[in-house]
Amino acid sequence: MGPAVRLHSRNFAFLQDFDSDLARLGALAEWAFHQDAPTALGKLRQFAEHMAKSIAARNGLALDRRANFDETLRVLQQEAKLPRQVGDVFHFLRRFGNSAIHENLGTPQQALTGLKLARELGVWFVRSYGPDRNFTAGGFSPPQPPKDATADLTREIARLRAQLATTESAADRARREAEEAASARLDAEASARREADERAQWEQLAAEEAAARDEVQRALDRLRAEAQNETPAVMAKLALAAEAADAAIQLDEVDTRVLIDAKLAAAGWSVDSTRLRHAAGVRPDQAPAIAIAEWPTATGPVDYALFLDGRCVGLVEAKRGRTDVPGVLVQTGRYASSVALSDDQRLPTSLTGEAAGGVPFLFATNGRPYVKQMETKSGVWFRDARRTSNLPCALSEWFTPQDLREKLAQTIDGAGLAEETFDYAGLRPYQQDAIRAIEEAVERGQREILVAMATGTGKTRTCIALMYRMLKHKRFRRILFLVDRNELGKQTLRALANTELEGLLKFDESYNVAGLDKKLPEKEDRVHVATVQAMVKRVISAEGVDERPSPGTYDCIIVDEAHRGYTLDAELREEDLEFRSLEDYLSKYRRVLDFFDATKIALTATPALHTAQIFGKPVYRYAYRQAVVDGFLIDHAPPRRIKTALAKAGISFSAGEEVEVIDPRSGQIDLFQTPDQVDFEVQEFNKKVYSVEFNRVVAEAEARYYASLSQTAIAA
């Protein structure tokens, strides 16, 4: 598999026996590092793409042969075959590789980081899919600096060499030093000759690459066929091995910073922690949304300061590896109290509330993607410091600049909400009590809120009044109204269009409402009605950045009928077919809720176990019996089942039987011969065909039954 010509690489040679194409691409990237950084980054992108397709094949996933890198990664993430940290490394190599290939962009520093991350990816790959789950490849061996290396890059390579010297074995050190000494003894002519030979090898490898593609594809097809014949137990072990290998990845603080840079950049910030630094003279007036590294404070520099239009809106402290992130957030708060800002770099006090140092938003991260099971060791931790009572929370991704702009425009004290009357929407007393309970929970800082109200007591109307009050007093700026079916969404939209509020205005006349067909709300939209299935696609498997919401898109999520579709215990709908099981459905539903920095409010008639696990105990209950006692619902007798002769016999026609068919428009009756046996579901038949005789029989049976009950009561 792959061409015969090889370039030697101390960092990627371990892949030769496992996947020679990966070893070749890694070696090419390492060689190109000395010549041209964009070329190296382009080869690293090819390295990552080949590995992604190999992972798909080893998991038996059928991909279109024309599937590009983006599509391959999307399928792997949808099928949960790509652990989150590994996914971040893949996306880093994809993003910088795309810029290198299409725009010839890339610095030697980025290429060096790419080499380190690609090597970590290779080790993870061997641990996950090779025979040795504890495989080690030794330390990263930094290449010689390129001719145009900056002072910072030279220092970084020297640091990596020193780090390698402390971790490699005596034998490895002796071998490396011998190779370096032999290289140093080469005179200029020999060095030039060797460089020419290597260039010739590289050109030959590039020429052979196209010829090798068919062979690579055949090898991937063989791997896919083998995987599809494996048992589910074997494939489950592969997934567990991949997760375990992902947890073992160790990134140093420099690599962590680079990954954070990439994520901040993807969120819309101007950022480059090696170039956009305070010490390098970078100031916030150089971009409308910029993250400046190593901003000074009285107790040392903070890793990043976030500026919008020249004003500091947030500070970020980043640590390496397995650091406890909430503890780092405390350090960010200390930096905020003494951050060095001029008057024109500070926000007005009217926007900062109780925030120390006038910096409203505090962040901390260790670069690891958010994992619910390792909550304090992963994700981006955030605290809105404008109120001292605000608690920190974990985010799965970074806020966009627009997210923070909208947060700043949001009222932080909820002034006037408690005094707001209920003189609209025709709310019943218990609906008013439910709204008060929710509002009190929100003011306490509670972020998961559950209300249990019996069926028929008007949960949707309660939700509409609650949303109106919250938006009116700017407690929330945009609300996601989450349903599990399109029909429920349409009912909600009709209710929003028909519910009168103040000034006889309907809800959708007071606030902009985005419907089911809109993927992302516009800036002016205040309520967005969407299905769980649609949000899963947009959050987890969106095809492009423009179709994916950010963590700050909504600051409140209302789940009406929260006991419904999140169980899949009813009919299986077409849009649910992409979910493999109840656990998969609930997992993705929970990921949607966790993705947004939002208060979650759920209303349900019958809280299921998983509903209470997500939203906690109800802050308010209004049960069916209480509604009957209060006169808002009518009690009913236990249902009775009436079986007619038709129901017992059924409706069936044999194959070839002649039946009479009537045209309902003309009344004409024709004979029709059935091509096959035809069976009718009687219950469905009765819903569509109204028979006077059938209705008479049922009514008479009911009359006799209640007459007998009356006679029994009189006799008693």
XYZ file of C-alpha atoms in Angstrom:
716
model
C 0.000 0.000 0.000
C 1.556 3.303 -1.118
C 4.701 4.128 -3.099
C 8.076 2.568 -2.486
C 10.058 5.775 -1.947
C 10.283 6.786 1.710
C 11.481 9.786 3.635
C 12.832 9.083 7.083
C 10.976 10.732 9.962
C 11.689 10.237 13.637
C 8.199 11.505 14.495
C 6.050 9.468 12.096
C 8.109 6.294 11.491
C 6.007 4.386 14.070
C 3.092 4.513 11.602
C 4.973 2.716 8.816
C 3.855 -0.818 9.620
C 0.338 0.211 10.660
C -0.491 2.579 7.786
C 2.339 3.400 5.402
C 0.363 6.192 3.713
C 0.060 8.057 7.001
C 3.789 7.576 7.639
C 4.549 8.941 4.168
C 2.307 12.013 4.519
C 3.680 12.788 7.973
C 7.247 12.524 6.716
C 6.474 14.794 3.769
C 4.965 17.393 6.105
C 8.024 17.235 8.359
C 10.381 17.611 5.409
C 8.362 20.519 3.969
C 8.549 22.337 7.330
C 12.111 23.385 6.423
C 11.092 24.532 2.953
C 7.619 26.081 3.067
C 5.115 26.277 5.948
C 1.940 26.281 3.762
C 3.168 23.129 1.993
C 3.694 21.429 5.351
C 0.210 22.419 6.518
C -1.277 21.146 3.255
C 0.376 17.755 3.739
C -0.849 17.631 7.342
C -4.370 18.215 6.071
C -3.959 15.256 3.707
C -2.618 13.243 6.651
C -5.740 14.043 8.696
C -8.134 13.411 5.801
C -6.616 10.012 5.046
C -6.875 9.075 8.730
C -10.509 10.221 8.897
C -11.446 8.041 5.917
C -9.573 5.126 7.432
C -11.503 5.551 10.700
C -14.776 5.560 8.765
C -13.742 2.375 6.938
C -12.635 0.637 10.149
C -16.056 1.374 11.623
C -17.897 0.047 8.587
C -19.368 3.435 7.628
C -20.368 3.746 3.988
C -19.088 6.998 2.501
C -19.500 8.321 -1.009
C -16.141 8.013 -2.772
C -16.406 11.692 -3.628
C -17.008 12.688 0.016
C -14.691 15.528 1.000
C -12.923 16.009 4.318
C -15.747 18.091 5.838
C -18.368 15.482 4.957
C -16.222 12.672 6.350
C -15.742 14.450 9.683
C -19.452 15.253 9.854
C -20.395 11.579 9.392
C -17.854 10.474 12.013
C -19.218 12.970 14.523
C -22.841 12.060 13.783
C -22.033 8.389 14.373
C -20.066 9.204 17.567
C -16.858 7.698 16.157
C -14.762 10.798 16.840
C -14.019 11.713 20.473
C -14.333 15.453 21.147
C -10.639 16.258 21.760
C -9.535 14.279 18.720
C -12.256 16.070 16.753
C -10.757 19.425 17.737
C -7.343 18.338 16.424
C -8.896 17.150 13.158
C -10.658 20.478 12.694
C -7.467 22.414 13.476
C -5.550 20.532 10.759
C -8.481 20.891 8.346
C -8.887 24.637 8.924
C -5.221 25.579 8.607
C -4.696 23.065 5.816
C -7.520 24.649 3.816
C -5.961 28.097 4.209
C -2.589 26.718 3.124
C -3.921 24.919 0.046
C -6.393 27.530 -1.182
C -4.725 30.781 -0.077
C -1.070 29.775 0.453
C -1.306 30.949 4.073
C 0.513 29.536 7.080
C 3.398 30.337 9.381
C 6.271 28.113 10.535
C 4.836 28.329 14.072
C 1.497 26.951 12.853
C 3.302 24.237 10.899
C 5.289 23.220 14.000
C 2.116 23.031 16.065
C 0.475 21.049 13.274
C 3.331 18.513 13.310
C 2.985 18.049 17.069
C -0.792 17.633 16.895
C -0.635 15.288 13.893
C 1.818 13.088 15.773
C -0.541 12.983 18.786
C -3.305 12.039 16.352
C -1.157 9.215 14.995
C -0.495 7.837 18.482
C -4.219 7.995 19.263
C -4.980 6.172 15.992
C -2.602 3.295 16.768
C -3.873 2.998 20.351
C -7.486 2.950 19.156
C -7.244 0.590 16.177
C -3.960 -1.239 16.671
C -3.261 -4.284 18.852
C -1.550 -2.319 21.653
C -3.910 -0.063 23.633
C -0.945 1.273 25.655
C 1.305 2.060 22.681
C 3.859 4.843 23.230
C 6.007 6.566 20.626
C 8.333 8.574 22.855
C 8.590 12.346 22.869
C 8.160 14.680 19.919
C 11.488 15.304 18.181
C 11.469 18.932 16.981
C 12.899 19.474 13.482
C 15.654 21.946 12.748
C 14.359 25.530 12.442
C 13.745 26.697 8.869
C 16.029 29.328 7.412
C 13.513 32.110 7.974
C 12.684 31.112 11.570
C 11.664 33.932 13.891
C 13.232 34.375 17.311
C 10.039 33.108 18.947
C 9.997 29.977 16.791
C 13.687 29.312 17.489
C 13.023 29.606 21.236
C 10.020 27.282 20.970
C 12.084 24.621 19.152
C 14.826 24.974 21.776
C 12.210 24.486 24.506
C 10.897 21.372 22.803
C 14.413 19.993 22.494
C 15.003 20.550 26.188
C 11.690 18.878 26.978
C 12.590 15.910 24.779
C 15.945 15.526 26.512
C 14.214 15.055 29.864
C 11.811 12.384 28.606
C 13.670 10.234 26.064
C 15.671 7.149 27.010
C 19.466 7.029 26.996
C 19.468 4.867 23.853
C 17.112 7.205 22.018
C 19.197 10.200 23.091
C 22.415 8.612 21.877
C 20.847 7.723 18.519
C 19.429 11.213 18.053
C 22.685 12.934 19.004
C 24.617 10.702 16.593
C 22.258 11.620 13.739
C 22.502 15.314 14.548
C 26.315 15.140 14.766
C 26.525 13.366 11.406
C 24.300 16.022 9.882
C 26.418 18.807 11.367
C 29.644 17.336 9.863
C 28.313 17.657 6.341
C 30.050 20.427 4.433
C 28.056 22.929 2.390
C 28.395 20.952 -0.833
C 27.262 17.687 0.763
C 24.414 19.447 2.500
C 23.231 20.946 -0.785
C 23.537 17.546 -2.467
C 21.480 15.884 0.254
C 18.855 18.633 -0.004
C 18.645 18.096 -3.773
C 18.259 14.343 -3.258
C 15.494 14.905 -0.731
C 13.746 17.318 -3.087
C 13.909 14.727 -5.851
C 12.442 12.146 -3.477
C 9.676 14.541 -2.506
C 8.833 15.287 -6.143
C 8.787 11.578 -6.924
C 6.497 10.921 -3.979
C 4.154 13.689 -5.119
C 4.055 12.189 -8.625
C 3.364 8.717 -7.234
C 0.609 9.997 -4.954
C -2.011 10.155 -7.721
C -1.127 6.657 -8.884
C -1.512 5.371 -5.326
C -5.047 6.722 -4.839
C -6.812 3.729 -6.377
C -4.765 1.365 -4.230
C -5.593 3.413 -1.131
C -9.303 3.292 -2.000
C -9.170 -0.495 -2.464
C -7.502 -0.861 0.930
C -10.195 1.307 2.561
C -12.907 -0.794 0.908
C -11.321 -3.950 2.345
C -11.225 -2.427 5.833
C -14.876 -1.347 5.529
C -16.003 -4.819 4.419
C -14.140 -6.438 7.341
C -15.698 -3.995 9.822
C -19.214 -4.596 8.509
C -18.764 -8.318 9.223
C -17.686 -7.733 12.823
C -20.044 -8.255 15.754
C -21.579 -5.258 17.588
C -19.537 -6.210 20.669
C -16.258 -5.852 18.768
C -17.300 -2.474 17.341
C -18.332 -1.288 20.799
C -14.865 -2.177 22.099
C -13.325 -0.101 19.322
C -15.406 2.906 20.383
C -14.341 2.476 24.021
C -10.698 2.192 22.985
C -10.961 5.397 20.970
C -12.448 7.257 23.955
C -9.753 5.918 26.297
C -6.987 6.901 23.870
C -8.544 10.358 23.509
C -8.423 10.871 27.290
C -4.718 9.944 27.263
C -3.758 12.740 24.836
C -1.497 15.242 26.580
C -1.167 18.726 25.125
C 1.277 21.267 26.516
C 0.266 24.867 27.220
C 1.503 26.115 23.830
C -0.614 23.566 21.950
C -3.563 24.354 24.214
C -3.226 28.043 23.329
C -3.135 27.239 19.605
C -6.327 25.159 19.833
C -8.001 27.932 21.829
C -6.894 30.419 19.155
C -8.517 28.252 16.505
C -11.795 27.994 18.433
C -11.932 31.721 19.170
C -11.215 32.444 15.518
C -14.006 30.081 14.464
C -16.345 32.033 16.776
C -15.463 35.287 14.996
C -12.649 36.810 17.100
C -9.401 38.202 15.675
C -6.835 36.139 17.577
C -3.282 34.821 17.338
C -1.569 34.336 20.693
C 1.903 34.353 19.075
C 1.357 37.588 17.155
C -1.520 39.563 18.675
C 0.107 40.161 22.059
C 0.107 43.218 24.318
C 3.900 43.134 24.515
C 4.052 43.291 20.715
C 2.176 46.587 20.754
C -1.250 45.233 19.818
C -4.131 47.375 21.121
C -7.917 46.938 21.021
C -8.593 49.650 18.448
C -7.043 47.452 15.747
C -10.175 45.290 15.256
C -13.865 45.486 16.249
C -13.666 42.087 17.991
C -10.190 41.065 19.122
C -8.588 38.734 21.673
C -5.228 40.182 22.777
C -2.845 37.731 24.445
C -0.947 38.349 27.693
C -2.750 41.503 28.746
C -1.143 42.988 31.884
C -2.693 43.007 35.365
C -1.218 43.882 38.763
C -0.576 40.182 39.488
C 0.764 39.106 36.100
C -0.568 38.867 32.547
C -3.910 37.239 31.844
C -3.871 34.891 28.859
C -6.430 36.792 26.753
C -8.408 40.013 27.035
C -11.521 40.217 24.842
C -12.377 43.619 23.360
C -15.438 44.803 21.460
C -15.083 48.135 19.671
C -12.087 49.021 21.844
C -13.768 48.187 25.200
C -12.785 45.239 27.393
C -15.713 42.846 27.813
C -13.975 39.727 29.091
C -10.845 37.987 30.335
C -9.742 34.429 29.590
C -7.290 32.303 31.562
C -6.088 29.098 29.905
C -4.302 26.162 31.539
C -3.022 22.916 30.162
C -4.361 19.388 30.227
C -6.407 18.068 33.111
C -6.597 21.256 35.170
C -9.769 21.795 37.189
C -11.378 24.574 35.154
C -13.724 26.179 37.728
C -10.686 26.717 39.967
C -8.994 28.592 37.128
C -12.077 30.805 36.843
C -11.339 32.091 40.362
C -7.914 33.180 39.115
C -9.563 34.980 36.180
C -11.651 36.918 38.695
C -8.513 37.989 40.570
C -6.976 39.234 37.334
C -10.164 41.201 36.598
C -9.915 43.125 39.860
C -6.533 44.604 38.848
C -6.523 44.559 35.042
C -4.630 47.464 33.465
C -7.181 49.381 31.397
C -7.390 53.027 30.424
C -10.678 54.891 30.770
C -11.474 54.580 27.071
C -10.867 50.802 27.259
C -13.448 50.306 30.034
C -17.168 49.809 29.590
C -19.570 52.328 31.160
C -20.494 51.364 34.724
C -24.146 51.117 33.643
C -23.201 47.990 31.662
C -20.863 46.308 34.145
C -23.045 46.050 37.253
C -21.143 44.526 40.179
C -18.259 43.217 38.035
C -14.823 43.614 39.649
C -12.557 45.915 37.660
C -15.432 46.703 35.297
C -14.937 43.478 33.297
C -18.346 41.785 33.001
C -17.501 38.364 31.518
C -14.956 35.887 32.906
C -13.752 32.707 31.160
C -11.464 29.790 31.961
C -10.490 26.704 29.948
C -7.944 23.923 29.729
C -8.497 23.468 26.001
C -10.331 20.155 26.388
C -13.748 19.874 24.715
C -16.771 19.846 26.993
C -17.750 16.383 28.249
C -20.687 16.133 30.666
C -19.122 13.200 32.526
C -15.935 15.251 33.116
C -17.644 18.588 33.574
C -15.080 20.310 35.809
C -12.143 19.039 33.722
C -13.389 20.154 30.327
C -15.148 22.851 28.344
C -15.144 26.624 28.587
C -16.287 27.837 31.993
C -18.039 31.172 32.060
C -19.342 33.546 34.702
C -21.376 36.699 34.182
C -19.779 38.857 36.885
C -22.339 41.655 36.616
C -24.216 40.051 39.514
C -22.287 38.526 42.408
C -25.048 35.918 42.783
C -24.432 34.553 39.262
C -22.911 31.080 39.317
C -20.334 29.805 36.808
C -21.467 27.399 34.104
C -19.790 25.245 31.466
C -20.014 26.011 27.746
C -19.283 23.590 24.936
C -18.050 26.396 22.657
C -17.015 30.054 22.761
C -19.409 32.959 22.528
C -19.313 34.969 19.325
C -18.746 38.745 19.522
C -22.450 39.198 18.712
C -23.379 36.951 21.650
C -21.521 39.222 24.065
C -22.931 42.374 22.477
C -26.434 41.050 23.032
C -25.620 40.018 26.597
C -24.460 43.544 27.362
C -27.758 44.918 26.084
C -29.724 42.601 28.370
C -31.194 43.837 31.663
C -29.396 42.140 34.539
C -31.645 42.916 37.484
C -35.097 42.087 36.075
C -36.397 45.380 37.476
C -40.174 45.693 37.409
C -40.905 42.035 36.713
C -42.173 41.298 40.224
C -44.550 44.289 40.030
C -45.908 43.341 36.596
C -49.660 42.641 36.722
C -51.553 39.821 35.007
C -54.163 41.997 33.302
C -53.905 40.238 29.944
C -54.138 36.867 28.199
C -57.090 35.863 30.427
C -54.858 33.926 32.808
C -56.445 31.752 35.468
C -55.230 31.991 39.089
C -53.192 28.778 38.954
C -51.526 29.894 35.687
C -50.518 33.127 37.416
C -49.131 31.099 40.337
C -47.100 28.948 37.915
C -45.612 32.055 36.252
C -44.722 33.581 39.635
C -42.982 30.350 40.676
C -40.930 30.318 37.467
C -39.991 33.984 37.744
C -38.894 33.548 41.357
C -36.734 30.571 40.349
C -35.166 32.627 37.550
C -34.380 35.463 39.952
C -32.716 32.954 42.312
C -30.395 32.031 39.470
C -31.936 28.583 38.908
C -31.122 27.446 35.352
C -33.205 24.236 35.103
C -36.856 24.743 36.005
C -39.725 22.242 35.814
C -43.459 22.954 36.171
C -46.041 20.143 36.302
C -49.540 21.098 35.124
C -52.304 18.636 34.273
C -53.385 18.083 30.682
C -56.012 20.626 29.670
C -54.938 23.328 32.118
C -53.420 25.579 29.460
C -49.650 25.081 29.558
C -49.130 26.745 26.174
C -51.078 29.868 27.177
C -49.048 29.962 30.397
C -45.835 29.778 28.344
C -46.952 32.599 26.047
C -47.724 34.929 28.965
C -44.436 33.995 30.635
C -42.462 34.755 27.452
C -44.226 38.088 27.028
C -43.391 39.181 30.578
C -39.747 38.077 30.346
C -39.199 39.825 27.011
C -41.061 42.959 28.095
C -38.709 43.429 31.066
C -35.610 42.311 29.074
C -34.943 39.425 31.423
C -34.360 37.303 28.324
C -33.482 38.579 24.872
C -34.316 35.541 22.681
C -36.306 32.411 23.528
C -36.220 29.002 21.844
C -39.621 27.296 22.056
C -38.797 23.613 21.661
C -41.314 20.994 20.514
C -40.906 17.417 19.360
C -43.180 17.447 16.289
C -43.919 19.842 13.448
C -47.644 19.721 14.220
C -47.055 20.888 17.795
C -44.876 23.671 16.426
C -47.650 24.783 14.080
C -50.137 24.765 16.975
C -47.765 26.951 18.990
C -47.361 29.408 16.110
C -51.159 29.623 15.781
C -51.446 30.264 19.518
C -48.828 33.039 19.313
C -50.814 34.600 16.469
C -54.137 34.392 18.353
C -53.280 35.213 21.980
C -54.149 38.805 22.834
C -51.920 40.672 25.249
C -51.691 44.323 26.181
C -53.330 46.847 23.881
C -55.307 44.021 22.203
C -52.113 43.148 20.317
C -51.392 39.526 19.521
C -48.063 38.108 20.715
C -46.552 37.997 17.222
C -47.588 41.630 16.747
C -45.614 42.613 19.849
C -42.486 40.536 19.186
C -40.966 38.947 16.082
C -41.497 35.186 15.926
C -39.334 32.872 13.795
C -41.118 29.794 12.482
C -40.182 26.175 11.910
C -38.726 26.825 8.462
C -36.107 29.286 9.711
C -32.782 27.608 10.578
C -31.370 30.516 12.552
C -33.246 33.456 14.071
C -32.587 36.922 12.750
C -31.337 39.709 14.992
C -34.845 41.115 15.529
C -36.480 37.734 16.316
C -37.384 37.269 19.968
C -38.994 33.803 19.865
C -37.961 30.903 17.651
C -40.201 27.825 17.414
C -38.254 24.695 16.417
C -38.360 20.914 16.754
C -35.836 18.886 18.715
C -34.904 17.006 15.543
C -34.130 20.239 13.669
C -32.011 21.584 16.534
C -30.035 18.325 16.752
C -29.128 18.712 13.087
C -28.171 22.380 13.501
C -26.118 21.935 16.676
C -24.478 18.552 16.122
C -24.288 18.058 12.369
C -24.720 21.408 10.620
C -23.214 21.444 7.130
C -21.729 24.926 7.477
C -20.936 27.629 10.012
C -23.786 29.772 8.657
C -26.317 27.075 9.571
C -25.070 26.513 13.117
C -26.210 28.538 16.133
C -23.743 29.849 18.703
C -23.962 29.142 22.466
C -25.446 32.597 23.014
C -28.106 32.468 20.276
C -30.815 31.835 22.896
C -30.725 32.705 26.584
C -33.943 30.861 27.428
C -35.300 27.522 26.207
C -38.934 26.632 26.905
C -39.895 23.002 26.412
C -43.670 22.653 26.173
C -45.062 19.146 26.766
C -41.648 18.048 28.024
C -42.960 14.555 28.762
C -43.743 13.924 25.085
C -41.377 13.009 22.255
C -38.290 12.646 24.409
C -39.239 9.047 25.182
C -39.943 7.524 21.754
C -42.450 5.228 23.455
C -45.203 6.215 21.037
C -45.278 5.970 17.268
C -41.907 6.114 15.493
C -41.921 9.171 13.264
C -39.942 9.529 10.031
C -37.795 12.325 11.433
C -36.778 10.050 14.320
C -35.259 7.364 12.102
C -31.779 8.890 12.355
C -31.750 8.125 16.097
C -30.517 4.614 16.743
C -32.168 4.183 20.155
C -33.895 5.952 23.019
C -30.485 6.515 24.645
C -29.150 8.075 21.450
C -32.211 10.336 21.191
C -31.979 11.477 24.806
C -28.215 11.989 24.535
C -28.577 14.279 21.523
C -31.554 16.071 23.062
C -29.460 16.715 26.179
C -26.561 17.942 24.039
C -28.868 20.510 22.445
C -29.944 21.791 25.866
C -26.358 21.842 27.193
C -25.026 23.615 24.109
C -26.753 26.916 24.846
C -25.983 29.267 27.717
C -29.666 29.447 28.556
C -32.191 29.026 31.337
C -34.207 25.879 30.596
C -37.906 25.881 31.522
C -39.960 22.724 30.998
C -43.729 22.315 31.347
C -45.258 18.862 31.504
C -48.318 17.016 32.746
C -46.492 13.874 33.843
C -42.791 14.310 34.672
C -40.914 11.214 33.534
C -37.728 10.094 35.276
C -35.464 11.520 32.564
C -37.427 14.813 32.631
C -36.770 15.256 36.352
C -33.112 14.266 35.856
C -32.671 17.089 33.354
C -34.809 19.817 34.920
C -34.929 18.893 38.620
C -37.978 18.763 40.892
C -41.011 20.865 39.891
C -41.100 24.388 41.305
C -44.886 24.319 40.909
C -47.534 21.573 40.588
C -51.167 21.790 39.537
C -52.631 18.298 39.483
C -55.664 16.959 37.659
C -57.671 16.385 40.856
C -57.033 19.950 42.016
C -58.186 21.270 38.640
C -61.423 19.251 38.986
C -62.009 20.537 42.524
C -61.388 24.118 41.341
C -63.894 23.648 38.544
C -61.475 24.068 35.632
C -61.652 20.403 34.521
C -64.554 17.925 34.513
C -64.018 14.533 36.059
C -64.823 11.479 34.001
C -65.834 7.902 34.619
C -63.397 5.128 33.771
C -63.475 4.419 30.013
C -65.557 1.504 28.765
C -64.688 -0.572 25.741
C -67.617 -1.459 23.454
C -66.905 -4.295 21.032
C -69.276 -4.530 18.069
C -69.750 -7.573 15.883
C -67.943 -5.670 13.124
C -64.942 -5.124 15.392
C -64.829 -8.819 16.287
C -65.254 -10.093 12.720
C -63.078 -7.453 11.095
C -63.271 -6.226 7.510
C -61.363 -8.345 5.023
C -61.570 -9.175 1.311
C -59.826 -12.176 -0.215
C -57.597 -11.964 -3.272
C -59.684 -12.009 -6.480
C -62.928 -11.183 -4.670
C -65.375 -8.859 -6.461
C -66.372 -5.854 -4.359
C -68.568 -2.842 -5.035
C -66.746 0.488 -5.184
C -68.639 3.781 -5.053
C -67.387 7.061 -6.468
C -68.252 9.629 -3.709
C -68.443 12.476 -6.230
C -70.800 10.912 -8.774
C -72.433 8.182 -6.668
C -71.688 5.636 -9.416
C -71.136 2.051 -8.224
C -68.625 -0.194 -10.065
C -67.359 -3.703 -9.543
C -63.697 -4.090 -8.634
C -61.649 -7.281 -8.332
C -59.082 -7.156 -5.505
C -55.551 -8.024 -6.704
C -54.547 -9.239 -3.227
C -56.059 -9.761 0.211
C -57.275 -6.459 1.692
C -57.626 -6.005 5.464
C -59.082 -2.890 7.098
C -58.201 -1.669 10.590
C -61.683 -1.290 12.079
C -60.715 1.521 14.443
C -59.287 3.580 11.576
C -62.270 2.611 9.392
C -64.686 3.997 11.998
C -62.807 7.311 12.067
C -63.275 7.791 8.321
C -66.650 6.138 7.606
C -69.730 7.394 9.471
C -72.562 4.850 9.680
C -75.952 5.773 11.128
C -76.569 2.195 12.214
C -73.171 1.888 13.915
C -73.665 5.143 15.846
C -77.206 4.110 16.826
C -76.039 0.775 18.245
C -73.272 2.417 20.289
C -75.621 5.138 21.590
C -78.245 2.568 22.624
C -75.612 0.500 24.464
C -74.468 3.609 26.356
C -78.072 4.533 27.203
C -78.824 1.052 28.573
C -75.630 1.119 30.675
C -76.385 4.479 32.340
C -80.040 3.526 32.817
C -78.928 0.442 34.738
C -76.642 2.611 36.898
C -79.569 4.928 37.723
C -81.844 2.021 38.681
C -79.126 0.582 40.922
C -78.708 3.957 42.633
C -82.529 4.262 43.198
C -82.749 0.738 44.609
C -79.904 1.554 47.015
